GROMACS .gro file of C-alpha atoms in nm:
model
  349
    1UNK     CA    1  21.473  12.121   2.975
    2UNK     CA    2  21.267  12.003   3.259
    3UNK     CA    3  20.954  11.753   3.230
    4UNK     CA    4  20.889  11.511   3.490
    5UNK     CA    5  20.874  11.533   3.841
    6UNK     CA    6  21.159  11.358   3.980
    7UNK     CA    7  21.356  11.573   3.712
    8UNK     CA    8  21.232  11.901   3.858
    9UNK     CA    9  21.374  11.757   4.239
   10UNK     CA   10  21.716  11.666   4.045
   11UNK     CA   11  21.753  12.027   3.913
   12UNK     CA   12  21.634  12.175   4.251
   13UNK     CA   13  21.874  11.977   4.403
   14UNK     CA   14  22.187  12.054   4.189
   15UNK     CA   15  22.151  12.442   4.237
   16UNK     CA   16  22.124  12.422   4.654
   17UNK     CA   17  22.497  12.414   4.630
   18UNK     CA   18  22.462  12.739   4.405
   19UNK     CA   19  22.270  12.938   4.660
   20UNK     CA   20  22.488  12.865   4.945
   21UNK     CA   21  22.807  12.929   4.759
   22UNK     CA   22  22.647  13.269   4.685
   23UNK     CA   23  22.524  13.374   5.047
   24UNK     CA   24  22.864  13.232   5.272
   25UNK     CA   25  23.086  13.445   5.004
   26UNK     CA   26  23.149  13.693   5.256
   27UNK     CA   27  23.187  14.049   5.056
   28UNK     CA   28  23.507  14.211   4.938
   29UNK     CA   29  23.592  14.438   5.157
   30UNK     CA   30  23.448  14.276   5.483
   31UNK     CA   31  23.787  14.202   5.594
   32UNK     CA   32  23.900  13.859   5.749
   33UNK     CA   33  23.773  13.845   6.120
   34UNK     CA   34  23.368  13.868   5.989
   35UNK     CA   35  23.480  13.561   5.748
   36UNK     CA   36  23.387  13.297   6.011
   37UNK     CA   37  23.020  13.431   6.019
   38UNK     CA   38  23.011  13.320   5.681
   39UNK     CA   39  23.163  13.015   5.698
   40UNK     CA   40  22.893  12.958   5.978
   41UNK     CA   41  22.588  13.071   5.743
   42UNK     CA   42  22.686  12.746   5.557
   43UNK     CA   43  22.634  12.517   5.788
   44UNK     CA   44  22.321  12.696   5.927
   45UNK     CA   45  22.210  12.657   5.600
   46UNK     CA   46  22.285  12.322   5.542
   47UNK     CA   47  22.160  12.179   5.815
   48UNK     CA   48  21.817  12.354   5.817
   49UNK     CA   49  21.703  12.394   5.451
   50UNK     CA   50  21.752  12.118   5.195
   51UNK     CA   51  21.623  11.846   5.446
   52UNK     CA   52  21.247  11.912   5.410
   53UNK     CA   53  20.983  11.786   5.142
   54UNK     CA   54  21.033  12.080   4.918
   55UNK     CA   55  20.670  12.192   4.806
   56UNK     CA   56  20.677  12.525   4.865
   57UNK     CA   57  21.054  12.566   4.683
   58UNK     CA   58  20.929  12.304   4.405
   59UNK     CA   59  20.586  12.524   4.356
   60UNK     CA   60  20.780  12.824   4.230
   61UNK     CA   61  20.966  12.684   4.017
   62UNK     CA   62  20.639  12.462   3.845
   63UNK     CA   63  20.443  12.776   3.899
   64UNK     CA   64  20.645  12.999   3.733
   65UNK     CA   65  20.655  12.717   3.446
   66UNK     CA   66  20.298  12.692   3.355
   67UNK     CA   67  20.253  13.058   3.382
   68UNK     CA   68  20.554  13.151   3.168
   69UNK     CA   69  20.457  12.866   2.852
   70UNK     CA   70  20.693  12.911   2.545
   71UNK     CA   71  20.860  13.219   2.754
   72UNK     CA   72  21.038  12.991   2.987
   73UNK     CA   73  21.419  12.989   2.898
   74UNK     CA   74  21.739  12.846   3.122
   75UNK     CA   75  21.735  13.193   3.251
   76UNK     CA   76  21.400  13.193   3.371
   77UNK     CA   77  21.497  12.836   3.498
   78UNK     CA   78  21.763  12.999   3.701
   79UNK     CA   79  21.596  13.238   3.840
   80UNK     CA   80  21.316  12.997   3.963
   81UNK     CA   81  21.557  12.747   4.111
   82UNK     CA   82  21.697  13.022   4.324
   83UNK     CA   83  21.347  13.233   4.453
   84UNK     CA   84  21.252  12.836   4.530
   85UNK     CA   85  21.536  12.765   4.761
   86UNK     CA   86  21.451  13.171   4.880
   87UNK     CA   87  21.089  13.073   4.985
   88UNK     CA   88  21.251  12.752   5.142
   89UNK     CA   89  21.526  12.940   5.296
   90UNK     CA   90  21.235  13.200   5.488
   91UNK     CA   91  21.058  12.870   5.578
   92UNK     CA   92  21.404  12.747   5.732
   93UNK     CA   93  21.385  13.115   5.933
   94UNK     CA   94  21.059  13.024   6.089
   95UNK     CA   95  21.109  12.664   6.154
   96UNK     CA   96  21.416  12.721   6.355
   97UNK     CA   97  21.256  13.005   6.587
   98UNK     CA   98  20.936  12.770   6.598
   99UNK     CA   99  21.099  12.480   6.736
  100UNK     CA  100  21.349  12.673   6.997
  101UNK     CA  101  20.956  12.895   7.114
  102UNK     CA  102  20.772  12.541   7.101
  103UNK     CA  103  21.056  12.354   7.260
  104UNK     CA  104  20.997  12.090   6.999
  105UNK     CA  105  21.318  11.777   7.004
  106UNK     CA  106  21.299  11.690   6.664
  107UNK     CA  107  21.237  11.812   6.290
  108UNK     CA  108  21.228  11.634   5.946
  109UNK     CA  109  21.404  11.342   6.097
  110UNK     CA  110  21.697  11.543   6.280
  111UNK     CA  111  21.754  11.711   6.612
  112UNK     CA  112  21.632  12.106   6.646
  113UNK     CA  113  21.891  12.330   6.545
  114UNK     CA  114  21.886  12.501   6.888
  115UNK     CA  115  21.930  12.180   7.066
  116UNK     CA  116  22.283  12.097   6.888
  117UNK     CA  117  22.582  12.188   7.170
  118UNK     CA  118  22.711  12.530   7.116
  119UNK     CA  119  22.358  12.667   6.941
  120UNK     CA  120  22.111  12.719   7.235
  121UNK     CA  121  21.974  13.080   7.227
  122UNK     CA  122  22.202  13.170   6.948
  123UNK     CA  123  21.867  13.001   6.697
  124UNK     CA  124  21.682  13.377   6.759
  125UNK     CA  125  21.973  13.541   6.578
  126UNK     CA  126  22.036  13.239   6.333
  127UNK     CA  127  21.651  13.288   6.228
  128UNK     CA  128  21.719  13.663   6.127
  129UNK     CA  129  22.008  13.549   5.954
  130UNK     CA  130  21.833  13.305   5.775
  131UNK     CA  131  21.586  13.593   5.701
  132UNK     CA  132  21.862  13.809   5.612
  133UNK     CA  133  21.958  13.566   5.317
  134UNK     CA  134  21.622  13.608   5.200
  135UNK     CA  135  21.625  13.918   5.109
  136UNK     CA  136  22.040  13.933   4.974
  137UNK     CA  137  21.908  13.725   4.717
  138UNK     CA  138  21.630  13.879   4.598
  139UNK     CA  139  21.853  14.179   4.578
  140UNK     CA  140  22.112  14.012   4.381
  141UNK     CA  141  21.878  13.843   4.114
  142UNK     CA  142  21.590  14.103   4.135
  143UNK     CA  143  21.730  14.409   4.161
  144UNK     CA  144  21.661  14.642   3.875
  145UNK     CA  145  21.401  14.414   3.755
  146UNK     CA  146  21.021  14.502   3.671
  147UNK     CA  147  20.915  14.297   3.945
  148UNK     CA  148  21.167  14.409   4.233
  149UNK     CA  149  20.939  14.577   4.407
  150UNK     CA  150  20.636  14.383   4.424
  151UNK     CA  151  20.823  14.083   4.541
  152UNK     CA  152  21.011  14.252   4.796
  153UNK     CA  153  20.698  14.352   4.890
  154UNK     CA  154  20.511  14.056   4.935
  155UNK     CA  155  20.796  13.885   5.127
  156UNK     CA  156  20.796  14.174   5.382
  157UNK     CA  157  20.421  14.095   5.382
  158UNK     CA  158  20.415  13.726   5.421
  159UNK     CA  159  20.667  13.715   5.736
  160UNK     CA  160  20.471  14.019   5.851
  161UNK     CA  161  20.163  13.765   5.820
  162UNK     CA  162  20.341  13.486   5.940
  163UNK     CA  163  20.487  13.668   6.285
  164UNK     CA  164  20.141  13.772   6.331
  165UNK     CA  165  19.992  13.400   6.283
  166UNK     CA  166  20.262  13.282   6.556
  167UNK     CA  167  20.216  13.555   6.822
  168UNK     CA  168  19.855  13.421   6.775
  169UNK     CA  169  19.918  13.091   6.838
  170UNK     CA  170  20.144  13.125   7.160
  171UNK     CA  171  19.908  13.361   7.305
  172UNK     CA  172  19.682  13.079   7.282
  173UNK     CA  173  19.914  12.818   7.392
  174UNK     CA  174  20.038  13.038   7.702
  175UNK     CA  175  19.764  13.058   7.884
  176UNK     CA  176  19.850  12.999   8.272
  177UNK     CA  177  19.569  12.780   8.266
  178UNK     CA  178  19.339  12.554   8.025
  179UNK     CA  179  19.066  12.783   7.932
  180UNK     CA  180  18.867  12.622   7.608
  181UNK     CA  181  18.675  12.883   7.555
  182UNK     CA  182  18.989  13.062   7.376
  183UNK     CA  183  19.000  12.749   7.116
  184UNK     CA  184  18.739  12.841   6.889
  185UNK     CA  185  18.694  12.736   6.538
  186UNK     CA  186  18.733  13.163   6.461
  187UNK     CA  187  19.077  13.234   6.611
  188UNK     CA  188  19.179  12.815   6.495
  189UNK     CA  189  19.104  12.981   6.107
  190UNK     CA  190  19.296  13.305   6.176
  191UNK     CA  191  19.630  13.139   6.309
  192UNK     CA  192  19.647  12.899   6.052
  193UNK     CA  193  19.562  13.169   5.762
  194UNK     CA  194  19.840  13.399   5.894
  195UNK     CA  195  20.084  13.137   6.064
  196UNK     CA  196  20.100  12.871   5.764
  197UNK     CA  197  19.891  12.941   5.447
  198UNK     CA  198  20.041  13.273   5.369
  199UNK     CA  199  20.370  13.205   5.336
  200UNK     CA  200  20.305  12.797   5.233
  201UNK     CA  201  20.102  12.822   4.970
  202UNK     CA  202  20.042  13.196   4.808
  203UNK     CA  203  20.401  13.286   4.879
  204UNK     CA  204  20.512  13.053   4.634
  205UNK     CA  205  20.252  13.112   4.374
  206UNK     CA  206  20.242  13.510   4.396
  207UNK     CA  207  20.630  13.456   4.320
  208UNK     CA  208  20.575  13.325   3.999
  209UNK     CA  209  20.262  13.549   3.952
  210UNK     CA  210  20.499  13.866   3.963
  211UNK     CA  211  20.809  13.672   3.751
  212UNK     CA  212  20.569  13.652   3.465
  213UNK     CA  213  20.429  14.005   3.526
  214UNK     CA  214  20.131  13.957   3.664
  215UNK     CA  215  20.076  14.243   3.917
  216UNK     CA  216  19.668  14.334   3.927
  217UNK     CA  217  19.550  14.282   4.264
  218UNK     CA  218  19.191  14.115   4.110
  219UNK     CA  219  19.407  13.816   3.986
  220UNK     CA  220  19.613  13.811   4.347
  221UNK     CA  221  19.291  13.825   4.516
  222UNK     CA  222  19.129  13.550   4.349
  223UNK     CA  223  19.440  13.338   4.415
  224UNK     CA  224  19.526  13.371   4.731
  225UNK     CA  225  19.167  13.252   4.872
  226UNK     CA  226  19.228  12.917   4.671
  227UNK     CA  227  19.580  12.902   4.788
  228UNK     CA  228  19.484  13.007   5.137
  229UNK     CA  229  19.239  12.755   5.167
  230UNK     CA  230  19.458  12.518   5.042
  231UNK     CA  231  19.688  12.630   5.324
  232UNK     CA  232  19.428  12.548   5.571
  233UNK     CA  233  19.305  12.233   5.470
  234UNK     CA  234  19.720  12.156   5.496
  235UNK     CA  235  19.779  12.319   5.896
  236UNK     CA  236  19.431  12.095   5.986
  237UNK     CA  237  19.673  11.794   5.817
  238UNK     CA  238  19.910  11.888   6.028
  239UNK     CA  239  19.691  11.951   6.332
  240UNK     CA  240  19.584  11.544   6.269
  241UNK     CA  241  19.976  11.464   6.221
  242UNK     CA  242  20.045  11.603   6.515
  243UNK     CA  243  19.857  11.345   6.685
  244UNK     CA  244  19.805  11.063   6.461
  245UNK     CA  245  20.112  11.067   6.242
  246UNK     CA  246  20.406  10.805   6.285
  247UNK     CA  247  20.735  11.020   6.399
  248UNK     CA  248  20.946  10.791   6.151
  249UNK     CA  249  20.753  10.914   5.865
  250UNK     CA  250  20.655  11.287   5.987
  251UNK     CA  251  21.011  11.311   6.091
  252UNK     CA  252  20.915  11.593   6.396
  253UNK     CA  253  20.751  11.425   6.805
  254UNK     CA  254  20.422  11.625   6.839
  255UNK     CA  255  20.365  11.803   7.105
  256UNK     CA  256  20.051  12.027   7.056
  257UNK     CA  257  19.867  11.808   7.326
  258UNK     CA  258  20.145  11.930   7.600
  259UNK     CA  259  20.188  12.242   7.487
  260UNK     CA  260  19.846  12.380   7.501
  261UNK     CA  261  19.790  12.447   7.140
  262UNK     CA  262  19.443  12.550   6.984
  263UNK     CA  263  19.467  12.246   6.743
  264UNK     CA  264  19.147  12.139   6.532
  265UNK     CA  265  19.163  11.821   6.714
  266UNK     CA  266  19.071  11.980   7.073
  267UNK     CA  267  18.803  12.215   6.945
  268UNK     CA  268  18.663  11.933   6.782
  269UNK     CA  269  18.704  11.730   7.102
  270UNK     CA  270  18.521  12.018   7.264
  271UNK     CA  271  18.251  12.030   7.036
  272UNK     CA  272  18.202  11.656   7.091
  273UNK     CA  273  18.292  11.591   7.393
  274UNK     CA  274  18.060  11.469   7.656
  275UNK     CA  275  18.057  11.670   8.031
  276UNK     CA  276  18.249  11.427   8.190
  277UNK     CA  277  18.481  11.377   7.842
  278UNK     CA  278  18.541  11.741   7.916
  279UNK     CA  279  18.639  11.787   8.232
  280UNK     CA  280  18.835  11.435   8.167
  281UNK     CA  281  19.046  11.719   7.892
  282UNK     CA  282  19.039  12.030   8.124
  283UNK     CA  283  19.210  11.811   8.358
  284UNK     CA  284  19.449  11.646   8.127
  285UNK     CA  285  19.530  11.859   7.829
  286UNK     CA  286  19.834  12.091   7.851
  287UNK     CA  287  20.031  11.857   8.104
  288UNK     CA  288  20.393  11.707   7.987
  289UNK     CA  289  20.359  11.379   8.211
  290UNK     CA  290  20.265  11.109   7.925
  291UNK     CA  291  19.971  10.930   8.142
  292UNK     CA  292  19.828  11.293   8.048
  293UNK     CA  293  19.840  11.306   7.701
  294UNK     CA  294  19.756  10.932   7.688
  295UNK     CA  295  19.443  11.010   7.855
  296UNK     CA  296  19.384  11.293   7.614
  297UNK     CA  297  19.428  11.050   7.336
  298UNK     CA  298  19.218  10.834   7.470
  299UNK     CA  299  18.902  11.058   7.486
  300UNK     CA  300  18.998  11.179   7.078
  301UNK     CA  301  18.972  10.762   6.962
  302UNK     CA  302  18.635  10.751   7.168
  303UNK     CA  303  18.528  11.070   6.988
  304UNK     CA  304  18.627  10.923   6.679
  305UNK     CA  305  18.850  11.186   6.538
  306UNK     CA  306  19.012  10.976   6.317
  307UNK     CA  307  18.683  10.968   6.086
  308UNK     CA  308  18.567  11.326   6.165
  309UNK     CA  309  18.900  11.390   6.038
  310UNK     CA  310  18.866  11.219   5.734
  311UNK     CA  311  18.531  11.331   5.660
  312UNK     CA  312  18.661  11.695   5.658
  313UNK     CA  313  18.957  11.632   5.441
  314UNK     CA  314  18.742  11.482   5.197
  315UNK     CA  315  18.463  11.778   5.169
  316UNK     CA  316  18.768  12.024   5.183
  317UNK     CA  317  18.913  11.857   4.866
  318UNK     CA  318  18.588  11.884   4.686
  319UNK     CA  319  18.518  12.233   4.781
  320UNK     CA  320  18.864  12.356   4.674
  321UNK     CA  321  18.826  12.121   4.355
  322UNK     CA  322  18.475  12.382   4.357
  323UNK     CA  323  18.630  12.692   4.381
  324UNK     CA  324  18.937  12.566   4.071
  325UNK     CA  325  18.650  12.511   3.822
  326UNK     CA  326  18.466  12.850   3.853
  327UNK     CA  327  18.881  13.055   3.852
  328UNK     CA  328  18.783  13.279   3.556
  329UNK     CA  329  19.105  13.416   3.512
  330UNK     CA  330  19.326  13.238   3.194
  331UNK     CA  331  19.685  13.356   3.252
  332UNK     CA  332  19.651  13.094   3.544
  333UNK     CA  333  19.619  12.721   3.424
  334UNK     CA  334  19.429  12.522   3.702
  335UNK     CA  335  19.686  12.283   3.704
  336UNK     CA  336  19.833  12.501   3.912
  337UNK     CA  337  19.623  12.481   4.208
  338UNK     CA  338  19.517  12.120   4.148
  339UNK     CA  339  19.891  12.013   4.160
  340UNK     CA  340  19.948  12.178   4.469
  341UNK     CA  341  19.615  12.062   4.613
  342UNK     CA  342  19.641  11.691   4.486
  343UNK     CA  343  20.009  11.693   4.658
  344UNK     CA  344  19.882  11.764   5.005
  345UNK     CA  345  19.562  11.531   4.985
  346UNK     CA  346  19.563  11.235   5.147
  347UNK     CA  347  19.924  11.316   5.306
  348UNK     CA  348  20.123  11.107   5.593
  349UNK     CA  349  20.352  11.395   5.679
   0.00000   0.00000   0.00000
């Protein structure tokens, strides 16, 4: 029986081994050749999974235990464990093809898959694997099940979503040249709604939602704009990290400055910024020399981004906090959100 927190981590821990056991057993009749693929899934999976801080695994798994009450068994235990390592398993998918498009060095403490010798270009088709896995087990746990469809469903939505919410964000990040008038606060909400909420934060939730049986699009509604906001509030986090985060903590180098991103620290900037702080960015922002980005970083301390920053996380907070109190709906504890939200708040990485 689970009850504290540290005891939920153990058990989600314990059944990683579970999962991978189950996706490298290469089938039957596959004969012997394909059998190195498999053996290769596992280390593809163990390198990229298990190494991150867990939330959106760990939220299934405490979702699906306040919705369920007295109706949560060892089976239903079972079942969470392994659609928690699923959601983390699709994260793992985008992650890898993130860092390889984003040419990013480091993540959660460890070298980019793609950079390793002998990976490369092979990430792209280690991503779909990784995909791939998601949906062999949903198949072998869901199948048959009441709830099959829906969740196969919203999966196929959320990366849907999620692709979307990256092709956004590179098309903003590709531009031959700086243009700022392409980072505004309209298309910064839109990437971050489709790139990270989604799949961060209702993802895990809806999972639960549909284990338990609930299906009616009101009640998904009326969660996802909590969760989704949640989501946001979580990207602009990360947006801040990016910047202002220590890489020993964070475990991942930013690079948003170099790489041209619409991050909520430049359109603030731009917002801010004086005519000569401007063209100071315009001229800077987007370069990979580190007198650049220093410069950049220079004109966000001036700005004071650090407490504009600060001021938004806290009115964020209470506005979600808001929007918890007045959820009508019973069959969803607030605890549920409030966990969730009161995990993120505040957060170094």
């Amino acid at each position: 029986r689970m009850n504290g927190k540290s005891e939920l981590w153990d058990l989600f821990e314990k059944h990683f081994p579970v999962v991978v056991n189950e996706l490298c057993t290469a089938p039957v009749d596959a004969g012997t050749e394909i059998q190195w693929s498999f053996d290769r899934i596992k280390d593809l999976l163990e390198y990229n999974v298990p190494q991150g801080k867990r939330t959106r695994g760990l939220t299934v798994v405490a979702a699906y235990k306040a919705l369920a009450g007295e109706n949560f068994n060892d089976e239903s235990l079972n079942l969470a464990l392994t659609m928690g390592w699923t959601v983390e398993i699709l994260q793992a998918s985008f992650l890898v093809a993130d860092d390889l498009m984003d040419q990013s060095k480091t993540r959660r403490g460890q070298k980019c898959w793609y950079l390793k010798p002998t990976i490369g270009y092979q990430a792209v088709n280690d991503s779909m694997i990784l995909e791939s896995c998601v949906f062999t087990l949903l198949r072998n746990h869901c199948r048959g099940k009441a709830f099959y469809a829906d969740l196969f469903d919203l999966f196929h939505k959320v990366i849907l979503s999620t692709e979307m919410g990256q092709s956004l964000d590179m098309q903003a990040s590709e531009q031959p040249t700086v243009d700022f008038s392409l980072f505004t606060e309209a298309k910064h909400a839109a990437i971050i709604k489709y790139k990270t909420a989604y799949y961060s934060f209702y993802l895990p939730v809806a999972t639960a939602m549909y284990l338990v049986g609930i299906r009616d699009d009101e009640c998904h509604t009326a969660a996802c704009n909590i969760l989704t906001k949640i989501g946001s509030l979580f990207q602009v986090q990360d947006d801040f990290l990016d910047c202002y985060g220590d890489p020993e903590v964070t475990g991942k180098i930013g690079t948003d400055i170099e790489d041209n991103k619409c991050s909520w620290l430049i359109i603030k900037a731009v917002q801010l910024a004086s005519p000569e702080q401007t063209c100071a960015l315009q001229e800077n922002y987007a370069k990979k020399n580190p007198e650049n980005v220093a410069v950049v970083k220079q004109i966000f301390n001036s700005l004071g981004l650090k407490s504009v920053f600060l001021k938004y996380e806290e009115d964020t907070y209470k506005s979600i906090c808001d929007d918890v109190n007045n959820f009508q709906d019973s069959r969803i504890p607030h605890s549920v959100f409030l966990n969730l939200l009161k995990k993120i708040y505040k957060r170094k990485k």
